[in-house]
PDB file of C-alpha atoms and ligand atoms in Angstrom:
ATOM      1  CA  MET A   1       0.164  15.202   9.599  1.00 83.00           C
ATOM      2  CA  ILE A   2       3.222  13.168  11.126  1.00 86.00           C
ATOM      3  CA  ARG A   3       0.984  10.261  11.804  1.00 84.00           C
ATOM      4  CA  LEU A   4      -0.139  10.327   8.118  1.00 88.00           C
ATOM      5  CA  LEU A   5       3.563  10.404   6.797  1.00 89.00           C
ATOM      6  CA  SER A   6       4.498   7.573   9.210  1.00 88.00           C
ATOM      7  CA  ARG A   7       2.111   5.558   7.365  1.00 87.00           C
ATOM      8  CA  ILE A   8       3.837   5.851   4.086  1.00 91.00           C
ATOM      9  CA  PRO A   9       5.676   2.728   3.292  1.00 91.00           C
ATOM     10  CA  GLY A  10       9.360   3.342   3.788  1.00 94.00           C
ATOM     11  CA  PHE A  11       8.832   6.417   5.537  1.00 92.00           C
ATOM     12  CA  ARG A  12       9.655   5.176   9.072  1.00 94.00           C
ATOM     13  CA  ARG A  13      12.819   3.338   8.034  1.00 95.00           C
ATOM     14  CA  LEU A  14      14.169   6.737   6.631  1.00 95.00           C
ATOM     15  CA  TRP A  15      13.425   8.229   9.547  1.00 95.00           C
ATOM     16  CA  LEU A  16      15.380   5.859  11.820  1.00 95.00           C
ATOM     17  CA  LYS A  17      18.451   6.369   9.341  1.00 95.00           C
ATOM     18  CA  PHE A  18      17.900  10.648   9.740  1.00 94.00           C
ATOM     19  CA  PRO A  19      16.521  10.283  13.610  1.00 95.00           C
ATOM     20  CA  ILE A  20      15.359  14.054  13.642  1.00 94.00           C
ATOM     21  CA  GLY A  21      12.663  15.416  16.061  1.00 96.00           C
ATOM     22  CA  SER A  22      12.111  15.033  19.915  1.00 97.00           C
ATOM     23  CA  VAL A  23      12.573  11.834  21.781  1.00 98.00           C
ATOM     24  CA  ALA A  24       8.844  12.042  22.632  1.00 98.00           C
ATOM     25  CA  LEU A  25       7.951  11.953  18.753  1.00 97.00           C
ATOM     26  CA  ARG A  26      10.626   9.320  18.069  1.00 97.00           C
ATOM     27  CA  THR A  27       9.336   6.983  20.808  1.00 98.00           C
ATOM     28  CA  GLU A  28       5.459   7.500  19.861  1.00 96.00           C
ATOM     29  CA  HIS A  29       6.429   6.042  16.331  1.00 96.00           C
ATOM     30  CA  ASP A  30       9.108   3.671  17.258  1.00 97.00           C
ATOM     31  CA  ILE A  31      11.846   5.521  15.304  1.00 97.00           C
ATOM     32  CA  TRP A  32      14.605   3.590  17.481  1.00 98.00           C
ATOM     33  CA  ASP A  33      16.505   0.338  16.922  1.00 97.00           C
ATOM     34  CA  ARG A  34      15.367  -1.168  20.397  1.00 98.00           C
ATOM     35  CA  LYS A  35      12.001   0.215  20.389  1.00 98.00           C
ATOM     36  CA  ALA A  36      10.722  -1.309  23.518  1.00 98.00           C
ATOM     37  CA  TYR A  37      14.014   0.111  25.488  1.00 98.00           C
ATOM     38  CA  ALA A  38      13.006   3.753  24.397  1.00 98.00           C
ATOM     39  CA  TYR A  39       9.338   3.466  25.473  1.00 98.00           C
ATOM     40  CA  GLY A  40      10.475   1.840  28.900  1.00 98.00           C
ATOM     41  CA  VAL A  41      13.106   4.219  29.442  1.00 99.00           C
ATOM     42  CA  TYR A  42      11.076   7.181  28.318  1.00 98.00           C
ATOM     43  CA  SER A  43       7.814   6.332  30.105  1.00 98.00           C
ATOM     44  CA  SER A  44       9.905   5.726  33.545  1.00 98.00           C
ATOM     45  CA  ALA A  45      11.709   8.804  33.380  1.00 98.00           C
ATOM     46  CA  LYS A  46       8.647  10.792  32.593  1.00 98.00           C
ATOM     47  CA  LEU A  47       7.167   9.162  35.643  1.00 98.00           C
ATOM     48  CA  ALA A  48      10.152   9.900  37.946  1.00 98.00           C
ATOM     49  CA  LYS A  49      10.105  13.429  36.774  1.00 98.00           C
ATOM     50  CA  THR A  50       6.271  13.637  37.680  1.00 97.00           C
ATOM     51  CA  LEU A  51       7.294  12.375  41.356  1.00 98.00           C
ATOM     52  CA  GLY A  52      10.039  14.989  41.456  1.00 97.00           C
ATOM     53  CA  LEU A  53      12.949  12.647  41.268  1.00 98.00           C
ATOM     54  CA  ASP A  54      16.117  14.143  39.262  1.00 98.00           C
ATOM     55  CA  LYS A  55      17.887  10.548  39.016  1.00 98.00           C
ATOM     56  CA  ILE A  56      17.088   7.209  38.114  1.00 98.00           C
ATOM     57  CA  SER A  57      18.533   3.848  37.285  1.00 98.00           C
ATOM     58  CA  VAL A  58      17.967   1.602  34.153  1.00 99.00           C
ATOM     59  CA  ILE A  59      19.141  -2.006  33.923  1.00 99.00           C
ATOM     60  CA  GLU A  60      19.642  -4.714  31.574  1.00 98.00           C
ATOM     61  CA  PHE A  61      19.490  -8.315  33.186  1.00 98.00           C
ATOM     62  CA  GLY A  62      21.423 -10.604  30.430  1.00 98.00           C
ATOM     63  CA  VAL A  63      23.793  -8.821  28.102  1.00 98.00           C
ATOM     64  CA  ALA A  64      25.693 -11.357  26.049  1.00 98.00           C
ATOM     65  CA  GLY A  65      27.438  -9.571  23.215  1.00 96.00           C
ATOM     66  CA  GLY A  66      26.273  -6.032  24.441  1.00 98.00           C
ATOM     67  CA  ASN A  67      24.108  -4.933  21.423  1.00 97.00           C
ATOM     68  CA  GLY A  68      21.229  -4.150  23.878  1.00 98.00           C
ATOM     69  CA  LEU A  69      23.110  -2.427  26.713  1.00 98.00           C
ATOM     70  CA  LEU A  70      24.853  -0.022  23.951  1.00 98.00           C
ATOM     71  CA  GLN A  71      21.369   0.919  22.692  1.00 98.00           C
ATOM     72  CA  LEU A  72      20.240   1.222  26.235  1.00 98.00           C
ATOM     73  CA  GLU A  73      23.043   3.441  26.799  1.00 98.00           C
ATOM     74  CA  GLU A  74      22.050   5.764  23.771  1.00 98.00           C
ATOM     75  CA  ILE A  75      18.684   5.913  24.738  1.00 98.00           C
ATOM     76  CA  ALA A  76      19.476   6.759  28.167  1.00 98.00           C
ATOM     77  CA  ARG A  77      21.696   9.658  27.097  1.00 98.00           C
ATOM     78  CA  GLN A  78      19.118  11.003  24.675  1.00 98.00           C
ATOM     79  CA  VAL A  79      16.235  10.845  27.139  1.00 98.00           C
ATOM     80  CA  SER A  80      18.557  12.171  29.873  1.00 98.00           C
ATOM     81  CA  ASP A  81      19.180  15.428  27.487  1.00 98.00           C
ATOM     82  CA  GLU A  82      15.431  15.922  26.595  1.00 98.00           C
ATOM     83  CA  LEU A  83      13.985  15.397  30.256  1.00 98.00           C
ATOM     84  CA  GLY A  84      16.830  16.810  32.121  1.00 98.00           C
ATOM     85  CA  ILE A  85      17.032  14.037  34.381  1.00 98.00           C
ATOM     86  CA  ASN A  86      20.275  11.841  35.194  1.00 98.00           C
ATOM     87  CA  ILE A  87      20.095   8.333  34.152  1.00 98.00           C
ATOM     88  CA  GLN A  88      22.399   5.577  35.327  1.00 98.00           C
ATOM     89  CA  VAL A  89      22.820   2.236  33.146  1.00 98.00           C
ATOM     90  CA  TYR A  90      23.551  -0.976  34.580  1.00 98.00           C
ATOM     91  CA  GLY A  91      24.117  -4.281  32.610  1.00 98.00           C
ATOM     92  CA  PHE A  92      24.342  -7.832  34.444  1.00 98.00           C
ATOM     93  CA  ASP A  93      25.680 -11.030  33.052  1.00 98.00           C
ATOM     94  CA  THR A  94      27.734 -13.929  34.172  1.00 98.00           C
ATOM     95  CA  GLY A  95      30.176 -12.674  31.626  1.00 97.00           C
ATOM     96  CA  THR A  96      30.779 -16.507  30.596  1.00 96.00           C
ATOM     97  CA  GLY A  97      27.762 -17.182  29.098  1.00 97.00           C
ATOM     98  CA  MET A  98      24.457 -18.991  30.016  1.00 98.00           C
ATOM     99  CA  PRO A  99      24.678 -21.094  33.156  1.00 98.00           C
ATOM    100  CA  PRO A 100      23.567 -24.738  33.215  1.00 98.00           C
ATOM    101  CA  PRO A 101      19.907 -25.247  33.304  1.00 98.00           C
ATOM    102  CA  VAL A 102      18.523 -25.839  36.724  1.00 98.00           C
ATOM    103  CA  ASP A 103      15.213 -28.179  35.233  1.00 98.00           C
ATOM    104  CA  TYR A 104      12.837 -28.220  32.194  1.00 98.00           C
ATOM    105  CA  ARG A 105      11.420 -24.421  33.538  1.00 98.00           C
ATOM    106  CA  ASP A 106      14.795 -23.455  31.782  1.00 98.00           C
ATOM    107  CA  LEU A 107      13.563 -24.671  28.615  1.00 97.00           C
ATOM    108  CA  PRO A 108      16.734 -26.956  27.890  1.00 97.00           C
ATOM    109  CA  TYR A 109      15.256 -27.830  24.429  1.00 96.00           C
ATOM    110  CA  VAL A 110      15.830 -24.027  23.541  1.00 96.00           C
ATOM    111  CA  TRP A 111      19.113 -22.983  25.467  1.00 95.00           C
ATOM    112  CA  GLU A 112      22.140 -24.630  26.920  1.00 95.00           C
ATOM    113  CA  GLU A 113      25.248 -23.978  29.188  1.00 97.00           C
ATOM    114  CA  GLY A 114      27.641 -21.716  27.431  1.00 96.00           C
ATOM    115  CA  PHE A 115      25.084 -20.140  24.791  1.00 97.00           C
ATOM    116  CA  TYR A 116      26.123 -16.116  24.441  1.00 96.00           C
ATOM    117  CA  ARG A 117      29.547 -15.782  25.624  1.00 92.00           C
ATOM    118  CA  MET A 118      30.687 -12.343  26.019  1.00 93.00           C
ATOM    119  CA  GLU A 119      33.725 -10.494  25.604  1.00 95.00           C
ATOM    120  CA  PRO A 120      33.707  -8.292  28.423  1.00 96.00           C
ATOM    121  CA  GLU A 121      36.845  -5.999  27.827  1.00 96.00           C
ATOM    122  CA  LYS A 122      35.852  -5.286  24.130  1.00 96.00           C
ATOM    123  CA  LEU A 123      32.296  -4.136  25.168  1.00 97.00           C
ATOM    124  CA  ARG A 124      33.862  -2.233  28.174  1.00 97.00           C
ATOM    125  CA  ALA A 125      35.700  -0.238  25.670  1.00 97.00           C
ATOM    126  CA  ARG A 126      32.532   0.554  23.641  1.00 97.00           C
ATOM    127  CA  LEU A 127      30.621   1.786  26.928  1.00 98.00           C
ATOM    128  CA  ARG A 128      30.721   5.512  27.753  1.00 97.00           C
ATOM    129  CA  LYS A 129      28.649   5.494  30.795  1.00 93.00           C
ATOM    130  CA  ALA A 130      27.121   2.128  31.427  1.00 98.00           C
ATOM    131  CA  GLU A 131      28.445  -0.209  34.086  1.00 98.00           C
ATOM    132  CA  LEU A 132      28.811  -3.884  33.486  1.00 98.00           C
ATOM    133  CA  VAL A 133      28.287  -6.115  36.667  1.00 98.00           C
ATOM    134  CA  LEU A 134      30.002  -9.465  36.142  1.00 98.00           C
ATOM    135  CA  GLY A 135      28.981 -12.787  38.144  1.00 98.00           C
ATOM    136  CA  ASN A 136      25.831 -14.653  38.348  1.00 98.00           C
ATOM    137  CA  LEU A 137      22.852 -12.447  39.955  1.00 98.00           C
ATOM    138  CA  GLN A 138      22.781 -14.930  42.951  1.00 97.00           C
ATOM    139  CA  ASP A 139      25.898 -13.246  44.008  1.00 98.00           C
ATOM    140  CA  THR A 140      25.964  -9.847  42.495  1.00 98.00           C
ATOM    141  CA  LEU A 141      22.506  -8.711  43.036  1.00 98.00           C
ATOM    142  CA  PRO A 142      22.444  -8.667  46.519  1.00 96.00           C
ATOM    143  CA  GLN A 143      25.446  -6.356  46.838  1.00 95.00           C
ATOM    144  CA  PHE A 144      24.135  -4.133  44.068  1.00 97.00           C
ATOM    145  CA  LEU A 145      21.223  -3.159  45.887  1.00 96.00           C
ATOM    146  CA  ASN A 146      23.355  -2.393  48.901  1.00 94.00           C
ATOM    147  CA  ARG A 147      25.079   0.534  47.034  1.00 95.00           C
ATOM    148  CA  THR A 148      24.767   4.043  48.496  1.00 94.00           C
ATOM    149  CA  ASP A 149      24.585   5.639  45.139  1.00 95.00           C
ATOM    150  CA  LEU A 150      21.819   3.696  43.508  1.00 97.00           C
ATOM    151  CA  ALA A 151      19.128   5.863  42.141  1.00 98.00           C
ATOM    152  CA  PRO A 152      15.929   4.639  42.127  1.00 98.00           C
ATOM    153  CA  ILE A 153      15.255   1.845  39.503  1.00 98.00           C
ATOM    154  CA  ALA A 154      12.818   2.960  36.865  1.00 98.00           C
ATOM    155  CA  PHE A 155      13.336   0.492  33.952  1.00 99.00           C
ATOM    156  CA  VAL A 156      14.460  -3.357  33.663  1.00 99.00           C
ATOM    157  CA  SER A 157      14.908  -5.424  30.847  1.00 99.00           C
ATOM    158  CA  PHE A 158      14.951  -9.242  31.603  1.00 98.00           C
ATOM    159  CA  ASP A 159      16.886 -10.950  28.842  1.00 98.00           C
ATOM    160  CA  LEU A 160      18.075 -13.815  30.916  1.00 98.00           C
ATOM    161  CA  ASP A 161      16.117 -16.670  29.085  1.00 97.00           C
ATOM    162  CA  TYR A 162      15.880 -18.882  31.874  1.00 98.00           C
ATOM    163  CA  TYR A 163      13.200 -19.244  34.277  1.00 98.00           C
ATOM    164  CA  SER A 164      15.751 -19.774  37.095  1.00 98.00           C
ATOM    165  CA  SER A 165      17.727 -16.641  36.571  1.00 98.00           C
ATOM    166  CA  THR A 166      14.646 -14.883  35.917  1.00 98.00           C
ATOM    167  CA  LYS A 167      13.072 -15.734  39.358  1.00 98.00           C
ATOM    168  CA  THR A 168      16.829 -14.553  40.905  1.00 98.00           C
ATOM    169  CA  ALA A 169      16.300 -11.224  38.923  1.00 98.00           C
ATOM    170  CA  PHE A 170      13.148 -10.417  40.694  1.00 98.00           C
ATOM    171  CA  GLY A 171      15.340  -9.973  43.807  1.00 98.00           C
ATOM    172  CA  VAL A 172      15.941  -6.785  42.279  1.00 98.00           C
ATOM    173  CA  PHE A 173      12.436  -5.491  43.825  1.00 98.00           C
ATOM    174  CA  ASP A 174      13.673  -6.649  47.406  1.00 97.00           C
ATOM    175  CA  GLY A 175      15.755  -3.721  48.378  1.00 96.00           C
ATOM    176  CA  PRO A 176      14.151  -0.779  50.343  1.00 96.00           C
ATOM    177  CA  CYS A 177      11.499   0.873  48.431  1.00 96.00           C
ATOM    178  CA  GLU A 178      13.749   4.036  48.077  1.00 96.00           C
ATOM    179  CA  THR A 179      15.646   1.907  45.511  1.00 97.00           C
ATOM    180  CA  ARG A 180      12.631   1.948  42.842  1.00 98.00           C
ATOM    181  CA  LEU A 181      10.038   3.381  41.630  1.00 98.00           C
ATOM    182  CA  PRO A 182       6.334   2.561  42.777  1.00 98.00           C
ATOM    183  CA  ARG A 183       6.026   1.387  39.238  1.00 98.00           C
ATOM    184  CA  VAL A 184       8.938   0.058  37.490  1.00 99.00           C
ATOM    185  CA  TYR A 185       8.595  -0.392  33.697  1.00 99.00           C
ATOM    186  CA  CYS A 186       9.681  -3.904  32.675  1.00 99.00           C
ATOM    187  CA  TYR A 187      10.499  -5.485  29.307  1.00 98.00           C
ATOM    188  CA  PHE A 188      10.431  -9.230  28.941  1.00 98.00           C
ATOM    189  CA  ASP A 189      12.371 -10.881  26.043  1.00 98.00           C
ATOM    190  CA  ASP A 190      11.204 -14.156  26.330  1.00 96.00           C
ATOM    191  CA  VAL A 191       7.538 -14.377  26.406  1.00 96.00           C
ATOM    192  CA  VAL A 192       6.634 -14.229  22.477  1.00 94.00           C
ATOM    193  CA  TRP A 193       8.187 -16.970  20.443  1.00 89.00           C
ATOM    194  CA  PRO A 194       5.473 -19.504  19.816  1.00 83.00           C
ATOM    195  CA  GLU A 195       6.598 -21.824  17.180  1.00 86.00           C
ATOM    196  CA  HIS A 196       9.700 -22.763  18.820  1.00 92.00           C
ATOM    197  CA  ALA A 197       9.805 -22.119  22.487  1.00 94.00           C
ATOM    198  CA  CYS A 198       6.169 -22.591  23.017  1.00 95.00           C
ATOM    199  CA  HIS A 199       6.217 -20.112  25.996  1.00 95.00           C
ATOM    200  CA  ASN A 200       3.718 -20.277  28.879  1.00 96.00           C
ATOM    201  CA  ASP A 201       2.735 -19.770  32.420  1.00 97.00           C
ATOM    202  CA  PHE A 202       4.573 -22.953  33.597  1.00 98.00           C
ATOM    203  CA  THR A 203       8.146 -22.619  32.153  1.00 97.00           C
ATOM    204  CA  GLY A 204      10.361 -19.956  31.243  1.00 97.00           C
ATOM    205  CA  GLU A 205       9.905 -16.032  32.187  1.00 98.00           C
ATOM    206  CA  LEU A 206       6.137 -16.379  32.348  1.00 98.00           C
ATOM    207  CA  CYS A 207       6.520 -19.286  34.982  1.00 98.00           C
ATOM    208  CA  ALA A 208       8.759 -16.848  36.990  1.00 98.00           C
ATOM    209  CA  ILE A 209       6.120 -13.999  36.577  1.00 98.00           C
ATOM    210  CA  ARG A 210       3.032 -16.159  37.522  1.00 98.00           C
ATOM    211  CA  GLU A 211       5.098 -17.634  40.613  1.00 98.00           C
ATOM    212  CA  TYR A 212       6.167 -14.154  41.726  1.00 98.00           C
ATOM    213  CA  ASN A 213       2.800 -12.906  41.934  1.00 98.00           C
ATOM    214  CA  GLU A 214       1.302 -15.936  43.706  1.00 98.00           C
ATOM    215  CA  GLU A 215       4.204 -15.373  46.405  1.00 98.00           C
ATOM    216  CA  GLN A 216       3.942 -11.389  46.569  1.00 98.00           C
ATOM    217  CA  ASP A 217       0.725 -10.099  48.213  1.00 97.00           C
ATOM    218  CA  ARG A 218       1.376  -6.255  47.783  1.00 97.00           C
ATOM    219  CA  ARG A 219       3.561  -6.458  44.809  1.00 98.00           C
ATOM    220  CA  LYS A 220       2.846  -7.676  41.136  1.00 98.00           C
ATOM    221  CA  VAL A 221       4.347  -8.153  37.667  1.00 98.00           C
ATOM    222  CA  ALA A 222       1.546  -7.217  35.415  1.00 98.00           C
ATOM    223  CA  LYS A 223       1.246  -6.823  31.496  1.00 98.00           C
ATOM    224  CA  LEU A 224       0.576  -2.990  30.378  1.00 97.00           C
ATOM    225  CA  ALA A 225      -2.929  -3.846  29.050  1.00 96.00           C
ATOM    226  CA  ASN A 226      -3.952  -2.869  25.737  1.00 95.00           C
ATOM    227  CA  LEU A 227      -0.614  -1.318  24.513  1.00 96.00           C
ATOM    228  CA  THR A 228      -1.251  -2.654  21.103  1.00 94.00           C
ATOM    229  CA  TRP A 229      -4.593  -0.813  20.651  1.00 94.00           C
ATOM    230  CA  MET A 230      -3.228   2.482  21.910  1.00 94.00           C
ATOM    231  CA  ARG A 231       0.237   2.693  19.797  1.00 96.00           C
ATOM    232  CA  PRO A 232      -0.111   4.443  16.302  1.00 94.00           C
ATOM    233  CA  HIS A 233       2.177   1.378  15.068  1.00 95.00           C
ATOM    234  CA  PRO A 234       1.290  -1.921  16.934  1.00 96.00           C
ATOM    235  CA  ALA A 235       4.041  -4.268  17.235  1.00 97.00           C
ATOM    236  CA  ARG A 236       5.404  -7.406  18.998  1.00 96.00           C
ATOM    237  CA  TRP A 237       7.082  -5.773  21.544  1.00 98.00           C
ATOM    238  CA  ASN A 238       3.852  -4.147  22.806  1.00 98.00           C
ATOM    239  CA  GLU A 239       2.965  -7.811  24.119  1.00 97.00           C
ATOM    240  CA  GLN A 240       6.479  -7.639  26.224  1.00 98.00           C
ATOM    241  CA  ILE A 241       5.808  -4.509  28.277  1.00 98.00           C
ATOM    242  CA  TYR A 242       5.015  -5.125  32.039  1.00 98.00           C
ATOM    243  CA  VAL A 243       4.818  -2.959  35.128  1.00 98.00           C
ATOM    244  CA  HIS A 244       6.130  -3.971  38.575  1.00 98.00           C
ATOM    245  CA  HIS A 245       3.517  -2.426  40.856  1.00 98.00           C
ATOM    246  CA  GLU A 246       4.118  -1.954  44.407  1.00 98.00           C
ATOM    247  CA  PHE A 247       0.744  -1.048  46.008  1.00 98.00           C
ATOM    248  CA  ASP A 248       2.595  -0.168  49.593  1.00 97.00           C
ATOM    249  CA  HIS A 249       5.333   2.155  48.044  1.00 98.00           C
ATOM    250  CA  PRO A 250       5.015   5.509  49.574  1.00 98.00           C
ATOM    251  CA  SER A 251       4.594   7.227  46.233  1.00 98.00           C
ATOM    252  CA  TYR A 252       2.499   4.626  44.568  1.00 98.00           C
ATOM    253  CA  SER A 253      -0.814   6.532  45.104  1.00 98.00           C
ATOM    254  CA  ARG A 254       0.601   9.846  44.674  1.00 97.00           C
ATOM    255  CA  MET A 255      -1.476  12.155  42.035  1.00 96.00           C
ATOM    256  CA  ILE A 256       0.334  12.459  38.829  1.00 96.00           C
ATOM    257  CA  THR A 257      -2.511  13.582  36.560  1.00 93.00           C
ATOM    258  CA  PRO A 258      -1.538  17.147  35.380  1.00 89.00           C
ATOM    259  CA  GLN A 259      -3.038  20.163  36.678  1.00 87.00           C
ATOM    260  CA  GLY A 260      -5.800  22.046  34.651  1.00 85.00           C
ATOM    261  CA  GLU A 261      -9.305  21.856  34.062  1.00 80.00           C
ATOM    262  CA  LYS A 262      -9.175  19.690  30.924  1.00 80.00           C
ATOM    263  CA  PHE A 263      -7.788  16.860  33.088  1.00 82.00           C
ATOM    264  CA  ARG A 264     -10.567  16.962  35.484  1.00 82.00           C
ATOM    265  CA  GLN A 265     -13.683  17.668  33.611  1.00 80.00           C
ATOM    266  CA  ASN A 266     -15.784  15.137  31.345  1.00 73.00           C
ATOM    267  CA  ARG A 267     -15.847  16.852  27.803  1.00 67.00           C
ATOM    268  CA  ILE A 268     -19.102  18.240  26.769  1.00 64.00           C
ATOM    269  CA  VAL A 269     -20.283  17.112  23.450  1.00 60.00           C
TER     270      VAL A 269
HETATM  271  C1  SAM B 301      19.707 -13.827  25.506  1.00 73.97           C
HETATM  272  S1  SAM B 301      21.217 -13.179  26.297  1.00 73.97           S
HETATM  273  C2  SAM B 301      21.134 -11.512  26.286  1.00 73.97           C
HETATM  274  C3  SAM B 301      21.086 -10.725  25.088  1.00 73.97           C
HETATM  275  C4  SAM B 301      21.167  -9.299  25.093  1.00 73.97           C
HETATM  276  N1  SAM B 301      20.081  -8.720  26.185  1.00 73.97           N
HETATM  277  C5  SAM B 301      20.916  -8.445  23.998  1.00 73.97           C
HETATM  278  O1  SAM B 301      19.930  -7.845  23.495  1.00 73.97           O
HETATM  279  O2  SAM B 301      21.829  -8.643  23.130  1.00 73.97           O
HETATM  280  C6  SAM B 301      21.135 -13.822  27.807  1.00 73.97           C
HETATM  281  C7  SAM B 301      22.243 -13.684  28.866  1.00 73.97           C
HETATM  282  O3  SAM B 301      21.929 -13.954  30.205  1.00 73.97           O
HETATM  283  C8  SAM B 301      22.732 -14.330  30.967  1.00 73.97           C
HETATM  284  N2  SAM B 301      22.401 -14.743  32.173  1.00 73.97           N
HETATM  285  C9  SAM B 301      21.540 -16.021  32.144  1.00 73.97           C
HETATM  286  N3  SAM B 301      21.300 -16.208  33.482  1.00 73.97           N
HETATM  287  C10 SAM B 301      22.059 -15.581  34.072  1.00 73.97           C
HETATM  288  C11 SAM B 301      22.509 -15.500  35.623  1.00 73.97           C
HETATM  289  N4  SAM B 301      21.996 -16.452  36.581  1.00 73.97           N
HETATM  290  N5  SAM B 301      23.544 -14.462  36.163  1.00 73.97           N
HETATM  291  C12 SAM B 301      23.791 -13.663  35.299  1.00 73.97           C
HETATM  292  N6  SAM B 301      23.774 -13.651  33.768  1.00 73.97           N
HETATM  293  C13 SAM B 301      22.926 -14.629  33.510  1.00 73.97           C
HETATM  294  C14 SAM B 301      23.890 -15.113  30.229  1.00 73.97           C
HETATM  295  O4  SAM B 301      25.254 -15.021  30.046  1.00 73.97           O
HETATM  296  C15 SAM B 301      23.490 -14.375  28.580  1.00 73.97           C
HETATM  297  O5  SAM B 301      24.578 -13.527  28.197  1.00 73.97           O
END
């Protein structure tokens, strides 16, 4: 019934204005401003629950004005209420806008130093629970991973634009394995912009992903295959969801299929 209604033109826009229904239902039908964030937070929180965890962390790398972080915070609050899991929210940024590009791989024909300046105090005043970590990731990330109160990282949004900054941000997977889930849901903002940026495997975020995968033997960042075909409302963000797989993580091979015959039998037709 909801599937049929959701295909009526304008129905989902109206639903977004009056967001009734469970987080699960609204995530299925993309009734969120940041649909990819909702999908990533909800999917990763469900995985964490299945693995018996009671708290997780979600991260936005690249905050700028803070629209994304405010949305992430609100999504985390609602997912937390629905699934009964504590969700810590972190946002990382220089606080002073884009650093200088390192070389052509940072796409200096698209971005340059000083883009996306933020007003940290204004943003902090609007945040309820999320923590803003300011400074270049090169300096802030190693300290962050040493925190004793860090809940396992479950979802990460990479929105740093540059190849070099994204490469640095992959350091988030270098801490002890308890600092993250065996599969961490990831969103990459800068992999889809064919007309202007011409994203490809040799520059930008896609280059950082390719190099990470070449350098790592037992860890891989892999696109979530065929998401577009599996969603009721295919959308651009479906192309931007990846998962960080860590094959040696102690929980990587733990069974997560629910109990019950129906999940363990082929259906007789
Ligand atoms: C496109 S903006 C982020 C937009 C934001 N996610 C949103 O949805 O509104 C990119 C941000 O990445 C930050 N950034 C880029 N390289 C960085 C680095 N090495 N360390 C920390 N922040 C960095 C910049 O300061 C900039 O604010």
